[in-house]
CSV table of C-alpha atoms in Angstrom, one decimal:
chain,number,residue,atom,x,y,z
A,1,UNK,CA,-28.7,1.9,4.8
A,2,UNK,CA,-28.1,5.7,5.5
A,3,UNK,CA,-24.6,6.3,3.7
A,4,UNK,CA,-22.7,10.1,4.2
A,5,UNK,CA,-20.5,11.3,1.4
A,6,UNK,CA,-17.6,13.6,2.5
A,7,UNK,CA,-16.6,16.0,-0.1
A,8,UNK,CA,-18.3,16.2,-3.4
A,9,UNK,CA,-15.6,17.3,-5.7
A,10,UNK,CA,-15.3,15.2,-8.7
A,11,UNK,CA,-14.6,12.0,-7.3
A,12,UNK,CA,-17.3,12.9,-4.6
A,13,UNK,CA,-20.1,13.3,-7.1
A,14,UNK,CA,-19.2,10.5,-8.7
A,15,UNK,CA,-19.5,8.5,-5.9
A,16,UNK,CA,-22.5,10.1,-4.8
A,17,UNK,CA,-24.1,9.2,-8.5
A,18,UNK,CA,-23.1,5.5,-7.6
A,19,UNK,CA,-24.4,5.0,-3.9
A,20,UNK,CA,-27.2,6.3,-5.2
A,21,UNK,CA,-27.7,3.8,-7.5
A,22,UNK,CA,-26.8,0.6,-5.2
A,23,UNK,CA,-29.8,-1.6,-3.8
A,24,UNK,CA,-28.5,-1.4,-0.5
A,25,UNK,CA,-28.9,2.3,0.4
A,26,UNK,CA,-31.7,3.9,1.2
A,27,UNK,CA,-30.4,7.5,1.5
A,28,UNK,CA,-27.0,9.4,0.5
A,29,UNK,CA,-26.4,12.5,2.3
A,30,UNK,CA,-23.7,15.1,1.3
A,31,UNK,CA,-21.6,17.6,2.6
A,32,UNK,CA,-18.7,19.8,1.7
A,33,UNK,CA,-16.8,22.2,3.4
A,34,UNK,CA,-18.6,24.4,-0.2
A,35,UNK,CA,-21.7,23.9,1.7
A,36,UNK,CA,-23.3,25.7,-1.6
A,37,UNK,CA,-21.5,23.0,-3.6
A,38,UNK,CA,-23.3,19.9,-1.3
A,39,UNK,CA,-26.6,21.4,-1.8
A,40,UNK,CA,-26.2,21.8,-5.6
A,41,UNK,CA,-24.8,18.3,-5.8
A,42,UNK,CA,-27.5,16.8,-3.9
A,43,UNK,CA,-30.7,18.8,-5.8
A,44,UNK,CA,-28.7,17.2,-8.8
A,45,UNK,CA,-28.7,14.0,-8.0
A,46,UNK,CA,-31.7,13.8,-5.7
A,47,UNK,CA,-30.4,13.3,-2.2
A,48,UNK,CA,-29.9,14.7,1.0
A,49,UNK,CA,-27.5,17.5,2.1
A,50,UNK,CA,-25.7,18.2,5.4
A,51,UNK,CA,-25.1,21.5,6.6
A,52,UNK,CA,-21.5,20.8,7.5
A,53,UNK,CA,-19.2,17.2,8.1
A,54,UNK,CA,-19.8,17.6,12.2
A,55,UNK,CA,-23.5,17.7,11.2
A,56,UNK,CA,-23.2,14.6,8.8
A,57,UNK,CA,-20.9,12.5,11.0
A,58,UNK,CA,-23.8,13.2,13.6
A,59,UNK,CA,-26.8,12.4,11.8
A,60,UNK,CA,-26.9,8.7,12.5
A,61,UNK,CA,-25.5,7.5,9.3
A,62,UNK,CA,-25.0,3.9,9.1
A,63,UNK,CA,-21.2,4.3,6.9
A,64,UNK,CA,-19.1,7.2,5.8
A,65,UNK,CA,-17.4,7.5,2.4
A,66,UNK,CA,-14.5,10.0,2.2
A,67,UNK,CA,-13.8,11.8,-0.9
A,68,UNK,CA,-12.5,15.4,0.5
A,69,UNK,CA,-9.2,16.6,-0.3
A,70,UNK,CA,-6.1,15.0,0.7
A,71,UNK,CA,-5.5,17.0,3.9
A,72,UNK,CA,-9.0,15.7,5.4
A,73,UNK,CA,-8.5,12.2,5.2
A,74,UNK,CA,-6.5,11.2,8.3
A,75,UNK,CA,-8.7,13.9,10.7
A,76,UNK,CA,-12.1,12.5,9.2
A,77,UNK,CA,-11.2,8.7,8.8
A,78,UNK,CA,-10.2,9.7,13.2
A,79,UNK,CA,-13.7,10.7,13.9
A,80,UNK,CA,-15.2,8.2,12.5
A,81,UNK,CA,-13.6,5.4,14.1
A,82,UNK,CA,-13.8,7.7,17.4
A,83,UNK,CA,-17.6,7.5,16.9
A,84,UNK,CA,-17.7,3.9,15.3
A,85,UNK,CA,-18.9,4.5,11.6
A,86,UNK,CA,-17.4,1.9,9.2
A,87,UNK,CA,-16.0,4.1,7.0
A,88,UNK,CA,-14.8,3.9,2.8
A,89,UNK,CA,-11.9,6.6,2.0
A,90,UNK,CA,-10.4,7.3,-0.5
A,91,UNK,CA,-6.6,7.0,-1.3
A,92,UNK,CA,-3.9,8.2,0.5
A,93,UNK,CA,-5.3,7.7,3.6
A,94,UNK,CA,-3.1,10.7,4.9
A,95,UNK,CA,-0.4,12.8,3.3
A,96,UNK,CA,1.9,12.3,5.0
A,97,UNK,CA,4.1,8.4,6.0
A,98,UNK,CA,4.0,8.9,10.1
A,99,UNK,CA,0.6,9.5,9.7
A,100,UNK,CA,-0.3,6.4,7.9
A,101,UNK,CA,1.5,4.3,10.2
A,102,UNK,CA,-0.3,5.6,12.7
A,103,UNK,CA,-3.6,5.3,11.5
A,104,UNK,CA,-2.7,1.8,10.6
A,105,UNK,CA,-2.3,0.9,14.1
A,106,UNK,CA,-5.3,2.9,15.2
A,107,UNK,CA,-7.6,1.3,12.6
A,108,UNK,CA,-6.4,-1.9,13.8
A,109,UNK,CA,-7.0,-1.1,17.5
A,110,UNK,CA,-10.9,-0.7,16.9
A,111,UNK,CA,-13.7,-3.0,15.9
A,112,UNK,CA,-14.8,-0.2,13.1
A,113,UNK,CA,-13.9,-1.6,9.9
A,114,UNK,CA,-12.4,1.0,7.1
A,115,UNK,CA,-12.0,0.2,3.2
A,116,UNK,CA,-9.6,2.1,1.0
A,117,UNK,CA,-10.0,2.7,-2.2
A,118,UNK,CA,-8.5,1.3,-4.5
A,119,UNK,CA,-10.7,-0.1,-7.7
A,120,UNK,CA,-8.6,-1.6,-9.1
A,121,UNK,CA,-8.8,-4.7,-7.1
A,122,UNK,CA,-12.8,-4.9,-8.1
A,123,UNK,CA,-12.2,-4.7,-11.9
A,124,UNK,CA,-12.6,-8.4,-13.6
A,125,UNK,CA,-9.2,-8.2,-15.9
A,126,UNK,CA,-7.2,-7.5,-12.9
A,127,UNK,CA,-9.4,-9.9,-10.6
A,128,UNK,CA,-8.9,-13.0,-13.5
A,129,UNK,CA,-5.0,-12.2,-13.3
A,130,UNK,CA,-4.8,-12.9,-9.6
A,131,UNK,CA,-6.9,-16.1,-10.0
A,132,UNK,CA,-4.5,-17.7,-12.3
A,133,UNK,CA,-1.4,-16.5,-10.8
A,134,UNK,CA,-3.2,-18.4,-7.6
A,135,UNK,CA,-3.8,-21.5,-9.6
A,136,UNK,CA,-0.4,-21.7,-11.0
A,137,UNK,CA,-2.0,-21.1,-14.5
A,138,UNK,CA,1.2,-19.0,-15.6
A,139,UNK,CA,3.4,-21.3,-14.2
A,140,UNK,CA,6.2,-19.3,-12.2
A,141,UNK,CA,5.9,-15.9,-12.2
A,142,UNK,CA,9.1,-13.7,-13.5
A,143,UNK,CA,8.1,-10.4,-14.6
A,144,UNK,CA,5.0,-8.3,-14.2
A,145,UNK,CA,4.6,-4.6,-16.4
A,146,UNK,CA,2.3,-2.5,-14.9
A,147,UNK,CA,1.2,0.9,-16.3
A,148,UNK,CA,-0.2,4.4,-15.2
A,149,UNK,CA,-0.8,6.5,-18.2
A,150,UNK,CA,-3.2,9.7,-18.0
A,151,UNK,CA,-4.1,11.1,-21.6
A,152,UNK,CA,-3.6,14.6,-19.9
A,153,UNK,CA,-2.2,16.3,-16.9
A,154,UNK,CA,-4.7,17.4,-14.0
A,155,UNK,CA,-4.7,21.0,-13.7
A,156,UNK,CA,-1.2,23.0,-12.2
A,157,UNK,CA,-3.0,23.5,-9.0
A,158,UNK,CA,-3.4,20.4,-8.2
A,159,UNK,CA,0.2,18.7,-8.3
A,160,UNK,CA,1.9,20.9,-5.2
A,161,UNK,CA,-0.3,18.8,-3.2
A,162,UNK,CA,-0.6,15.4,-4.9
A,163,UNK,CA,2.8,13.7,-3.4
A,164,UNK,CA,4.4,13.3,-6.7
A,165,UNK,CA,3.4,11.4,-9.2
A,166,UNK,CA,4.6,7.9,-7.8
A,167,UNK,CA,2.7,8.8,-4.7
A,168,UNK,CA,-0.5,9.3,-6.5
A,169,UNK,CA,-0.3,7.6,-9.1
A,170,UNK,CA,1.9,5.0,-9.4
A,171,UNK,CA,0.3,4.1,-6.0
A,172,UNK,CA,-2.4,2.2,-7.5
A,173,UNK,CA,0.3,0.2,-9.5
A,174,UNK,CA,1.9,-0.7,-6.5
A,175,UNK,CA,-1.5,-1.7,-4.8
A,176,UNK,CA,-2.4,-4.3,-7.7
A,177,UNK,CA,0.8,-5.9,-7.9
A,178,UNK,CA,0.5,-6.9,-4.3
A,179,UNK,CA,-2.8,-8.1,-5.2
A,180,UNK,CA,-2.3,-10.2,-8.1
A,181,UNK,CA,1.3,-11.5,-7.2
A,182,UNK,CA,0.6,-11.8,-3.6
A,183,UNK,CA,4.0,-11.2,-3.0
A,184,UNK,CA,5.6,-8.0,-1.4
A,185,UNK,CA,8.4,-5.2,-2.6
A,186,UNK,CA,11.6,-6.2,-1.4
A,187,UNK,CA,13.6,-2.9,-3.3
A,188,UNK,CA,13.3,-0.3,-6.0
A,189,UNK,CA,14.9,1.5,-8.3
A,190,UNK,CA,13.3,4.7,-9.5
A,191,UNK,CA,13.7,7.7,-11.8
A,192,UNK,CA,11.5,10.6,-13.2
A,193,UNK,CA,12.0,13.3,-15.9
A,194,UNK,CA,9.8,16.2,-17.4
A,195,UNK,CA,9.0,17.2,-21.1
A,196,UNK,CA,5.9,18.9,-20.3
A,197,UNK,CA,4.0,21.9,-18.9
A,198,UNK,CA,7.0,23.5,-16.2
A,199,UNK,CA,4.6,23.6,-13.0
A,200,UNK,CA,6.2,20.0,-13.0
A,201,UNK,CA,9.4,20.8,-11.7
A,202,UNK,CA,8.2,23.9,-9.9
A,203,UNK,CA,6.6,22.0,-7.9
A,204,UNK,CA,9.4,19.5,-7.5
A,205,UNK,CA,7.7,17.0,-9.4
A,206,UNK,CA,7.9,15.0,-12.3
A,207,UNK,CA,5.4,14.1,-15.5
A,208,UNK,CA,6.9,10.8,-16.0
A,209,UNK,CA,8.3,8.3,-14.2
A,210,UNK,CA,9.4,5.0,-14.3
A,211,UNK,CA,10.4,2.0,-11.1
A,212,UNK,CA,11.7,-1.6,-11.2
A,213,UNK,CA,9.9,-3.1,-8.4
A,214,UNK,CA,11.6,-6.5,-6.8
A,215,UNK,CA,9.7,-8.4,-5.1
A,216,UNK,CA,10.7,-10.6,-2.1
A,217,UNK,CA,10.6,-13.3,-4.3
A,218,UNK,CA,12.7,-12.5,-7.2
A,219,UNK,CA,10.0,-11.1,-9.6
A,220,UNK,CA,11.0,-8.1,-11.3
A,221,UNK,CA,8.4,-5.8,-12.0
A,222,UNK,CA,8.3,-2.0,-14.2
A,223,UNK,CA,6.0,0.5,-13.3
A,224,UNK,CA,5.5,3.3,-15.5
A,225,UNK,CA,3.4,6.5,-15.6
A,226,UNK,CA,3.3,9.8,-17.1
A,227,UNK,CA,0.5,12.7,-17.4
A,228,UNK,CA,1.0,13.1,-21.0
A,229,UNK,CA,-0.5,9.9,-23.0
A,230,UNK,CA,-2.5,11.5,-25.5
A,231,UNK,CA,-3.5,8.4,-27.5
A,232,UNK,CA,-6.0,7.7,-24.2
A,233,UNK,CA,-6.0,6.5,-20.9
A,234,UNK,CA,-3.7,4.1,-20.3
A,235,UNK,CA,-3.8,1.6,-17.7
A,236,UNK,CA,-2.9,-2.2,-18.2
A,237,UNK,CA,-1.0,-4.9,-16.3
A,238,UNK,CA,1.5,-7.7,-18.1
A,239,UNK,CA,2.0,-10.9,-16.3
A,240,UNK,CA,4.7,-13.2,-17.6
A,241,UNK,CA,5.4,-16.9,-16.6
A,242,UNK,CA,7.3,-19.4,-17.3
A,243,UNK,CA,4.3,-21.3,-18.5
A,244,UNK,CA,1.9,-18.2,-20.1
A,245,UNK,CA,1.1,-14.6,-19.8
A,246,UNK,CA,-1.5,-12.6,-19.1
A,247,UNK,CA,-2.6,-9.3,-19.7
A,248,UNK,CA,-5.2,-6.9,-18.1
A,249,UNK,CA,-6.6,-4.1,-20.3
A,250,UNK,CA,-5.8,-5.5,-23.8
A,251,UNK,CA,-9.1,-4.8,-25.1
A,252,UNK,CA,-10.5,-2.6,-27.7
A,253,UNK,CA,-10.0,0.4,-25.7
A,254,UNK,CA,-6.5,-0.4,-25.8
A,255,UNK,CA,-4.5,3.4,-25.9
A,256,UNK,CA,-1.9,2.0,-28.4
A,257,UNK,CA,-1.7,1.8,-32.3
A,258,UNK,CA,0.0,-1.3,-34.5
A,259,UNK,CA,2.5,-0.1,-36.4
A,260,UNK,CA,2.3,-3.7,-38.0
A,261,UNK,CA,0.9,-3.8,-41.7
A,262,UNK,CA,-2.4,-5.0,-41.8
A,263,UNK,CA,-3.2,-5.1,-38.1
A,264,UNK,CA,-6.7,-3.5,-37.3
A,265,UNK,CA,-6.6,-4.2,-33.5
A,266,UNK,CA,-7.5,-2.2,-31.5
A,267,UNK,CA,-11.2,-1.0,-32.9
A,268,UNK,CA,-10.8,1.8,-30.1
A,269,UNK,CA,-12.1,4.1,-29.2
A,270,UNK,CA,-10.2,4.2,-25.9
A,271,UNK,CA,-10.7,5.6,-22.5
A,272,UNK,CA,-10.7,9.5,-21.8
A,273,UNK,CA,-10.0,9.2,-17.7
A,274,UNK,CA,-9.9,6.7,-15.3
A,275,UNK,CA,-13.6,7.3,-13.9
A,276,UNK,CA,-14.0,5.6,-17.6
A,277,UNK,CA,-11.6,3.2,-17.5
A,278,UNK,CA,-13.0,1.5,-14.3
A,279,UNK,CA,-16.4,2.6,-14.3
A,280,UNK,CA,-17.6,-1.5,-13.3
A,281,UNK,CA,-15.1,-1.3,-10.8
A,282,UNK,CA,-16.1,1.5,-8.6
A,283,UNK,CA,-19.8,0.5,-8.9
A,284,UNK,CA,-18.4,-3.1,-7.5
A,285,UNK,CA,-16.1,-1.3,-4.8
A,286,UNK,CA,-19.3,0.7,-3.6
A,287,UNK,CA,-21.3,-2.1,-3.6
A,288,UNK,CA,-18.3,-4.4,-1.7
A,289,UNK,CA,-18.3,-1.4,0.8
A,290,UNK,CA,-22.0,-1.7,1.3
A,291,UNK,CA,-21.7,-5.4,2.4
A,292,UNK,CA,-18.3,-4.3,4.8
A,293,UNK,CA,-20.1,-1.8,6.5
A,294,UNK,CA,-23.5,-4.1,7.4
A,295,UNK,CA,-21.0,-6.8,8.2
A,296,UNK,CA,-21.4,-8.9,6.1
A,297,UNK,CA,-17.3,-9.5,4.6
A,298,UNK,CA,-14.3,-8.1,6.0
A,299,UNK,CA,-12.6,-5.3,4.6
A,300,UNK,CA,-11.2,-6.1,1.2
A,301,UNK,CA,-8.6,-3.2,1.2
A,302,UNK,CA,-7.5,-2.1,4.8
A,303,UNK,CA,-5.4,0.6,5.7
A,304,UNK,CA,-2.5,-1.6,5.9
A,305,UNK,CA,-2.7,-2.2,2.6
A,306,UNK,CA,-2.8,1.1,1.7
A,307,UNK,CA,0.4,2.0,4.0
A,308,UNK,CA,2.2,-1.0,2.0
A,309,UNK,CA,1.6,0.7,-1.7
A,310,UNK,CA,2.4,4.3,-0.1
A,311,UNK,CA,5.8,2.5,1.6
A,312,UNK,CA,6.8,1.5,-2.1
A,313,UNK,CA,5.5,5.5,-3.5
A,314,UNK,CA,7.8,6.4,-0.8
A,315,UNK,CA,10.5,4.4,-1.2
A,316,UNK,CA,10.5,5.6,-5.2
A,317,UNK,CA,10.7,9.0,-4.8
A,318,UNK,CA,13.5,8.7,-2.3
A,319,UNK,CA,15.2,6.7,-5.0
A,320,UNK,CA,14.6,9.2,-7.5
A,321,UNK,CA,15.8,12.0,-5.1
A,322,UNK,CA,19.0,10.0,-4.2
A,323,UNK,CA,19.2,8.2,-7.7
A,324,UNK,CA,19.9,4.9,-6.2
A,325,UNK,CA,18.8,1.4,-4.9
A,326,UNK,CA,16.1,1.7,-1.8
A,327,UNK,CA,15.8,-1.1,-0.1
A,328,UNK,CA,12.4,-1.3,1.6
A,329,UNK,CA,13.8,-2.1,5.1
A,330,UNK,CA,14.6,1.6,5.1
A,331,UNK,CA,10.9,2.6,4.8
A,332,UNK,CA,9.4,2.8,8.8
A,333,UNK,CA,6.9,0.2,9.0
A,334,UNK,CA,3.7,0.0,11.0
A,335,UNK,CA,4.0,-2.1,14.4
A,336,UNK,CA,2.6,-5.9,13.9
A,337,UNK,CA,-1.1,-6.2,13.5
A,338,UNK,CA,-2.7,-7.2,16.7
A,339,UNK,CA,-4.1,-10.4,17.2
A,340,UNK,CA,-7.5,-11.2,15.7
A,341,UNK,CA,-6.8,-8.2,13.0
A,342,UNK,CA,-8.1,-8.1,9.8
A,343,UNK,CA,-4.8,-6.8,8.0
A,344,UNK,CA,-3.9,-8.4,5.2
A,345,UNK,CA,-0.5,-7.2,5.2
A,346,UNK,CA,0.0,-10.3,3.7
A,347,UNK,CA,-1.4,-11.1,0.0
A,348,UNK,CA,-2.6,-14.1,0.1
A,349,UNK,CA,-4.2,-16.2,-2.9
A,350,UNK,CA,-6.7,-14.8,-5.1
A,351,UNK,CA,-10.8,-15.8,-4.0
A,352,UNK,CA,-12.6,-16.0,-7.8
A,353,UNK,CA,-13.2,-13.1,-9.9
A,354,UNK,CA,-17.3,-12.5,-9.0
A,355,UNK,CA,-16.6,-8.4,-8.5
């Protein structure tokens, strides 16, 4: 299989490093619009190099993975369901809500299947959680914690364009949670402040931030992040029932110190970044790609599942704007799947954890 890699930034190249390494592909080939930057990544990493994106989408690739900037997305994920390439992209599909809707209901107008990415739902903690939820181990679900916690703030430059820290990074909070619950957001309440560097607020965002999710079936769920967590990266999930809990990430690595006498847990040391932090998982999402794109399973992360966690990112910042209760009948929608679709708008019970 002939994959093409769409920006090789630092997601890009990582990517790159792990399609490379995947039984199922044959040949990566780069591009950039740094054409200088594709040909350096790919004399690194020993694969092929396009001259420009048209020239990749046109060199009779087999799949596309999309790793450019945010403002490339929508037009690139377009092209390649124009010309029929089953196509991986990264998260947010587009910047902007309308366009999201409307590449929903594109995507799920064509045959072409597309996979979003969000790792999370290939790691094994976060896999195990949804199986027992699904079995009933917990008993009946209440509350859920769920946690976004970056040891350090991505440079200044980057945050005018990043949505706000609920759209990019609480997103993936909001993703799981629909995963492992297999329920959906019914309201939220969210808030933000900043203590840290001021290109923060310049940029009419916040360094922490913190949502109660409800979902349509009662469960309360908190969602926290911040870009200042300097014990390590921070990313775990707390499920609590009525007949056990369950938690994702409570490992060694754990970011988090007893202050308990006596108490030696965790060994450490913990993760530095998220590329860390879920290393398995994107090797497991690549690979799950691989087998989307020859046919093999259907997508397990379609665009509507995307629009769903952006819908709650949405909904949070407008709650934090308006300090008040959002309702997530306010948040426009995509149309109703078509028949035959693959959406899976609707979580439904966990398969086993064999990511």
């Amino acid at each position: 299989m002939r994959i093409g890699l769409a920006g090789v930034g630092r997601i890009g190249a990582f990517h790159a490093s792990t399609l490379a390494g995947l039984d199922a592909v044959d040949d990566v080939i780069v591009a950039d619009l740094d054409s200088a930057l594709a040909e350096r990544v790919a004399t690194e990493q020993g694969l092929s190099a396009a001259s420009d994106i048209d020239t990749l989408l046109a060199s009779g690739i087999d799949a596309l993975v999309i790793a450019t900037a945010t403002t490339a997305h929508a037009p690139l994920l377009r092209q390649a369901l124009a010309a029929g390439i089953p196509t991986f992209c990264e998260k947010p599909v587009a910047a902007s809500l309308d366009e999201t809707i409307a590449l929903t209901e594109l995507a799920e107008s064509s045959d072409t299947p597309v996979h979003i990415g969000f790792q999370r739902r290939f790691d094994l903690g976060y896999l195990r959680a949804r199986d027992a939820v699904a079995a009933g181990d917990l008993g009946t679900i209440h509350a859920v914690r769920a946690l976004t916690h970056d040891q350090e703030p991505p440079h200044a430059a980057y945050i005018p364009t990043s949505g706000g820290i609920f759209r990019d990074c609480s997103v993936h909070d909001f993703d799981i949670v629909r995963f492992v619950t297999g329920r959906e957001v019914d309201s939220v309440y969210a808030t933000g402040e900043n203590k840290g560097a001021a290109f923060f607020a310049a940029a009419g965002d916040v360094d922490t931030g913190a949502a109660i999710l409800t979902l349509d079936d009662g469960t309360l769920v908190t969602a926290t992040s911040t870009r200042y967590s300097g014990g390590g990266h921070d990313v775990r999930m707390e499920v609590m029932g009525s007949a056990a809990n369950l938690a994702v990430g409570l490992d060694d690595s754990l970011a988090l110190r007893s202050a308990e006498e006596g108490v030696a847990f965790p060994a450490g040391p913990p993760h530095a970044s998220f590329m860390q932090r879920f290393l398995a998982a994107y090797r497991a999402e690549l690979t799950a790609f691989c087998d989307v794109a020859a046919g093999r399973i259907a997508s397990p992360c379609t665009v509507r599942d995307a629009l769903q966690a952006f819908r709650t990112a949405e909904a949070c910042e407008l709650s934090r704007a308006q300090r008040r209760l959002v309702s997530m009948r306010e948040i426009p929608n995509a149309s109703a799947a078509p028949a035959g679709s693959s959406s899976s708008s609707s979580p439904t019970p966990a398969t086993k954890a064999t990511a």
